[in-house]
Amino acid sequence: MILKFNAQKIDEIEKIKKKPIEECVGDTSISNIALFVEKGAETEKTVITRNMAMDMIDEYLKEDDKDGLILYIMEALVDAGFLSRELDIKAVRESKSKEMKQIMKELKK
């Protein structure tokens, strides 16, 4: 899945959610994630429907989890300049990975 955001797509998300993009990202509901996938995956040639976005989410979740998808969306927003470029998504992913390894280690005890 490739997500690309521009000012028009961000404006559409903000109008639908009636709040700034920074606040929209905090909503981790599947409905909100689908909106980001729908708008981010849309191209000039392809309109992504809600059902298509849900299918894309299902496909993504076969390989990763919801948190990973949220980070992927945030990374696309950072890359496009709509979230602070100081956000280090890679560091967040590494931290998440370390936490999961620690949890798995504890479960094996």
PDB file of C-alpha atoms in Angstrom:
ATOM      1  CA  MET A   1       0.000   0.000   0.000  1.00  0.00           C
ATOM      2  CA  ILE A   2       1.375   3.389  -0.987  1.00  0.00           C
ATOM      3  CA  LEU A   3      -0.017   6.484   0.714  1.00  0.00           C
ATOM      4  CA  LYS A   4       0.677   9.972  -0.595  1.00  0.00           C
ATOM      5  CA  PHE A   5      -0.864  13.081   0.861  1.00  0.00           C
ATOM      6  CA  ASN A   6      -1.162  16.600  -0.531  1.00  0.00           C
ATOM      7  CA  ALA A   7      -2.881  19.773   0.666  1.00  0.00           C
ATOM      8  CA  GLN A   8      -6.141  18.923  -1.100  1.00  0.00           C
ATOM      9  CA  LYS A   9      -6.368  15.481   0.523  1.00  0.00           C
ATOM     10  CA  ILE A  10      -5.523  16.886   3.955  1.00  0.00           C
ATOM     11  CA  ASP A  11      -8.157  19.595   3.504  1.00  0.00           C
ATOM     12  CA  GLU A  12     -10.740  16.927   2.659  1.00  0.00           C
ATOM     13  CA  ILE A  13      -9.848  14.922   5.785  1.00  0.00           C
ATOM     14  CA  GLU A  14      -9.990  18.028   7.988  1.00  0.00           C
ATOM     15  CA  LYS A  15     -13.380  19.030   6.556  1.00  0.00           C
ATOM     16  CA  ILE A  16     -14.813  15.552   7.130  1.00  0.00           C
ATOM     17  CA  LYS A  17     -13.410  15.313  10.675  1.00  0.00           C
ATOM     18  CA  LYS A  18     -13.939  19.025  11.451  1.00  0.00           C
ATOM     19  CA  LYS A  19     -10.564  19.318  13.162  1.00  0.00           C
ATOM     20  CA  PRO A  20      -6.898  19.902  12.266  1.00  0.00           C
ATOM     21  CA  ILE A  21      -4.830  17.037  10.894  1.00  0.00           C
ATOM     22  CA  GLU A  22      -2.786  16.728  14.107  1.00  0.00           C
ATOM     23  CA  GLU A  23      -5.969  15.923  16.021  1.00  0.00           C
ATOM     24  CA  CYS A  24      -7.273  13.608  13.299  1.00  0.00           C
ATOM     25  CA  VAL A  25      -4.193  11.380  13.612  1.00  0.00           C
ATOM     26  CA  GLY A  26      -4.978  10.779  17.287  1.00  0.00           C
ATOM     27  CA  ASP A  27      -8.214   8.979  16.385  1.00  0.00           C
ATOM     28  CA  THR A  28      -7.138   5.357  15.950  1.00  0.00           C
ATOM     29  CA  SER A  29     -10.567   3.974  15.097  1.00  0.00           C
ATOM     30  CA  ILE A  30     -10.803   1.752  12.034  1.00  0.00           C
ATOM     31  CA  SER A  31     -13.213   4.254  10.528  1.00  0.00           C
ATOM     32  CA  ASN A  32     -10.622   7.024  10.790  1.00  0.00           C
ATOM     33  CA  ILE A  33      -7.805   4.790   9.555  1.00  0.00           C
ATOM     34  CA  ALA A  34      -9.975   3.903   6.549  1.00  0.00           C
ATOM     35  CA  LEU A  35     -10.442   7.615   5.796  1.00  0.00           C
ATOM     36  CA  PHE A  36      -6.658   8.132   5.766  1.00  0.00           C
ATOM     37  CA  VAL A  37      -6.138   5.068   3.575  1.00  0.00           C
ATOM     38  CA  GLU A  38      -8.934   6.152   1.253  1.00  0.00           C
ATOM     39  CA  LYS A  39      -7.518   9.662   0.804  1.00  0.00           C
ATOM     40  CA  GLY A  40      -3.836   8.664   0.862  1.00  0.00           C
ATOM     41  CA  ALA A  41      -4.120   5.832  -1.654  1.00  0.00           C
ATOM     42  CA  GLU A  42      -6.256   7.851  -4.055  1.00  0.00           C
ATOM     43  CA  THR A  43      -4.513   9.006  -7.225  1.00  0.00           C
ATOM     44  CA  GLU A  44      -5.494  11.179 -10.156  1.00  0.00           C
ATOM     45  CA  LYS A  45      -6.471   8.026 -12.031  1.00  0.00           C
ATOM     46  CA  THR A  46      -7.932   5.945  -9.204  1.00  0.00           C
ATOM     47  CA  VAL A  47     -10.634   6.814  -6.705  1.00  0.00           C
ATOM     48  CA  ILE A  48     -10.513   4.629  -3.607  1.00  0.00           C
ATOM     49  CA  THR A  49     -13.885   3.763  -2.112  1.00  0.00           C
ATOM     50  CA  ARG A  50     -14.515   3.049   1.560  1.00  0.00           C
ATOM     51  CA  ASN A  51     -14.825  -0.681   0.802  1.00  0.00           C
ATOM     52  CA  MET A  52     -11.560  -0.651  -1.135  1.00  0.00           C
ATOM     53  CA  ALA A  53      -9.855   1.097   1.803  1.00  0.00           C
ATOM     54  CA  MET A  54     -11.204  -1.546   4.189  1.00  0.00           C
ATOM     55  CA  ASP A  55      -9.871  -4.292   1.900  1.00  0.00           C
ATOM     56  CA  MET A  56      -6.472  -2.567   1.842  1.00  0.00           C
ATOM     57  CA  ILE A  57      -6.492  -2.444   5.649  1.00  0.00           C
ATOM     58  CA  ASP A  58      -7.330  -6.156   5.817  1.00  0.00           C
ATOM     59  CA  GLU A  59      -4.424  -6.925   3.475  1.00  0.00           C
ATOM     60  CA  TYR A  60      -2.024  -4.794   5.514  1.00  0.00           C
ATOM     61  CA  LEU A  61      -3.108  -6.491   8.735  1.00  0.00           C
ATOM     62  CA  LYS A  62      -2.128  -9.879   7.334  1.00  0.00           C
ATOM     63  CA  GLU A  63       1.520  -8.770   7.610  1.00  0.00           C
ATOM     64  CA  ASP A  64       1.505  -6.185  10.423  1.00  0.00           C
ATOM     65  CA  ASP A  65      -0.813  -4.833  13.116  1.00  0.00           C
ATOM     66  CA  LYS A  66      -3.018  -1.791  13.619  1.00  0.00           C
ATOM     67  CA  ASP A  67      -0.251   0.115  15.414  1.00  0.00           C
ATOM     68  CA  GLY A  68       2.068  -0.500  12.477  1.00  0.00           C
ATOM     69  CA  LEU A  69      -0.566   0.830  10.088  1.00  0.00           C
ATOM     70  CA  ILE A  70      -1.042   3.970  12.176  1.00  0.00           C
ATOM     71  CA  LEU A  71       2.725   4.516  12.150  1.00  0.00           C
ATOM     72  CA  TYR A  72       2.766   3.970   8.369  1.00  0.00           C
ATOM     73  CA  ILE A  73       0.089   6.651   7.944  1.00  0.00           C
ATOM     74  CA  MET A  74       1.986   9.012  10.239  1.00  0.00           C
ATOM     75  CA  GLU A  75       5.177   8.376   8.287  1.00  0.00           C
ATOM     76  CA  ALA A  76       3.411   9.320   5.038  1.00  0.00           C
ATOM     77  CA  LEU A  77       2.130  12.509   6.678  1.00  0.00           C
ATOM     78  CA  VAL A  78       5.616  13.384   7.944  1.00  0.00           C
ATOM     79  CA  ASP A  79       7.126  12.703   4.504  1.00  0.00           C
ATOM     80  CA  ALA A  80       4.541  15.009   2.918  1.00  0.00           C
ATOM     81  CA  GLY A  81       5.241  17.726   5.504  1.00  0.00           C
ATOM     82  CA  PHE A  82       1.851  17.693   7.245  1.00  0.00           C
ATOM     83  CA  LEU A  83       3.284  16.456  10.543  1.00  0.00           C
ATOM     84  CA  SER A  84       6.536  17.702  12.029  1.00  0.00           C
ATOM     85  CA  ARG A  85       9.594  16.295  10.311  1.00  0.00           C
ATOM     86  CA  GLU A  86      11.087  16.038  13.800  1.00  0.00           C
ATOM     87  CA  LEU A  87       8.817  13.074  14.480  1.00  0.00           C
ATOM     88  CA  ASP A  88      11.097  10.064  14.310  1.00  0.00           C
ATOM     89  CA  ILE A  89       8.743   7.293  13.211  1.00  0.00           C
ATOM     90  CA  LYS A  90      11.655   4.886  12.818  1.00  0.00           C
ATOM     91  CA  ALA A  91      12.550   5.361  16.493  1.00  0.00           C
ATOM     92  CA  VAL A  92       8.928   4.757  17.479  1.00  0.00           C
ATOM     93  CA  ARG A  93       8.908   1.515  15.444  1.00  0.00           C
ATOM     94  CA  GLU A  94      12.142   0.368  17.113  1.00  0.00           C
ATOM     95  CA  SER A  95      10.764   1.187  20.557  1.00  0.00           C
ATOM     96  CA  LYS A  96       7.585  -0.758  19.771  1.00  0.00           C
ATOM     97  CA  SER A  97       9.671  -3.717  18.600  1.00  0.00           C
ATOM     98  CA  LYS A  98      11.748  -3.686  21.795  1.00  0.00           C
ATOM     99  CA  GLU A  99       8.595  -3.530  23.924  1.00  0.00           C
ATOM    100  CA  MET A 100       7.110  -6.515  22.085  1.00  0.00           C
ATOM    101  CA  LYS A 101      10.322  -8.523  22.497  1.00  0.00           C
ATOM    102  CA  GLN A 102      10.275  -7.764  26.236  1.00  0.00           C
ATOM    103  CA  ILE A 103       6.647  -8.844  26.502  1.00  0.00           C
ATOM    104  CA  MET A 104       7.387 -12.096  24.658  1.00  0.00           C
ATOM    105  CA  LYS A 105      10.351 -12.719  26.950  1.00  0.00           C
ATOM    106  CA  GLU A 106       8.137 -12.215  30.014  1.00  0.00           C
ATOM    107  CA  LEU A 107       5.476 -14.560  28.621  1.00  0.00           C
ATOM    108  CA  LYS A 108       8.042 -17.343  28.196  1.00  0.00           C
ATOM    109  CA  LYS A 109       8.959 -17.277  31.891  1.00  0.00           C
TER     110      LYS A 109
END
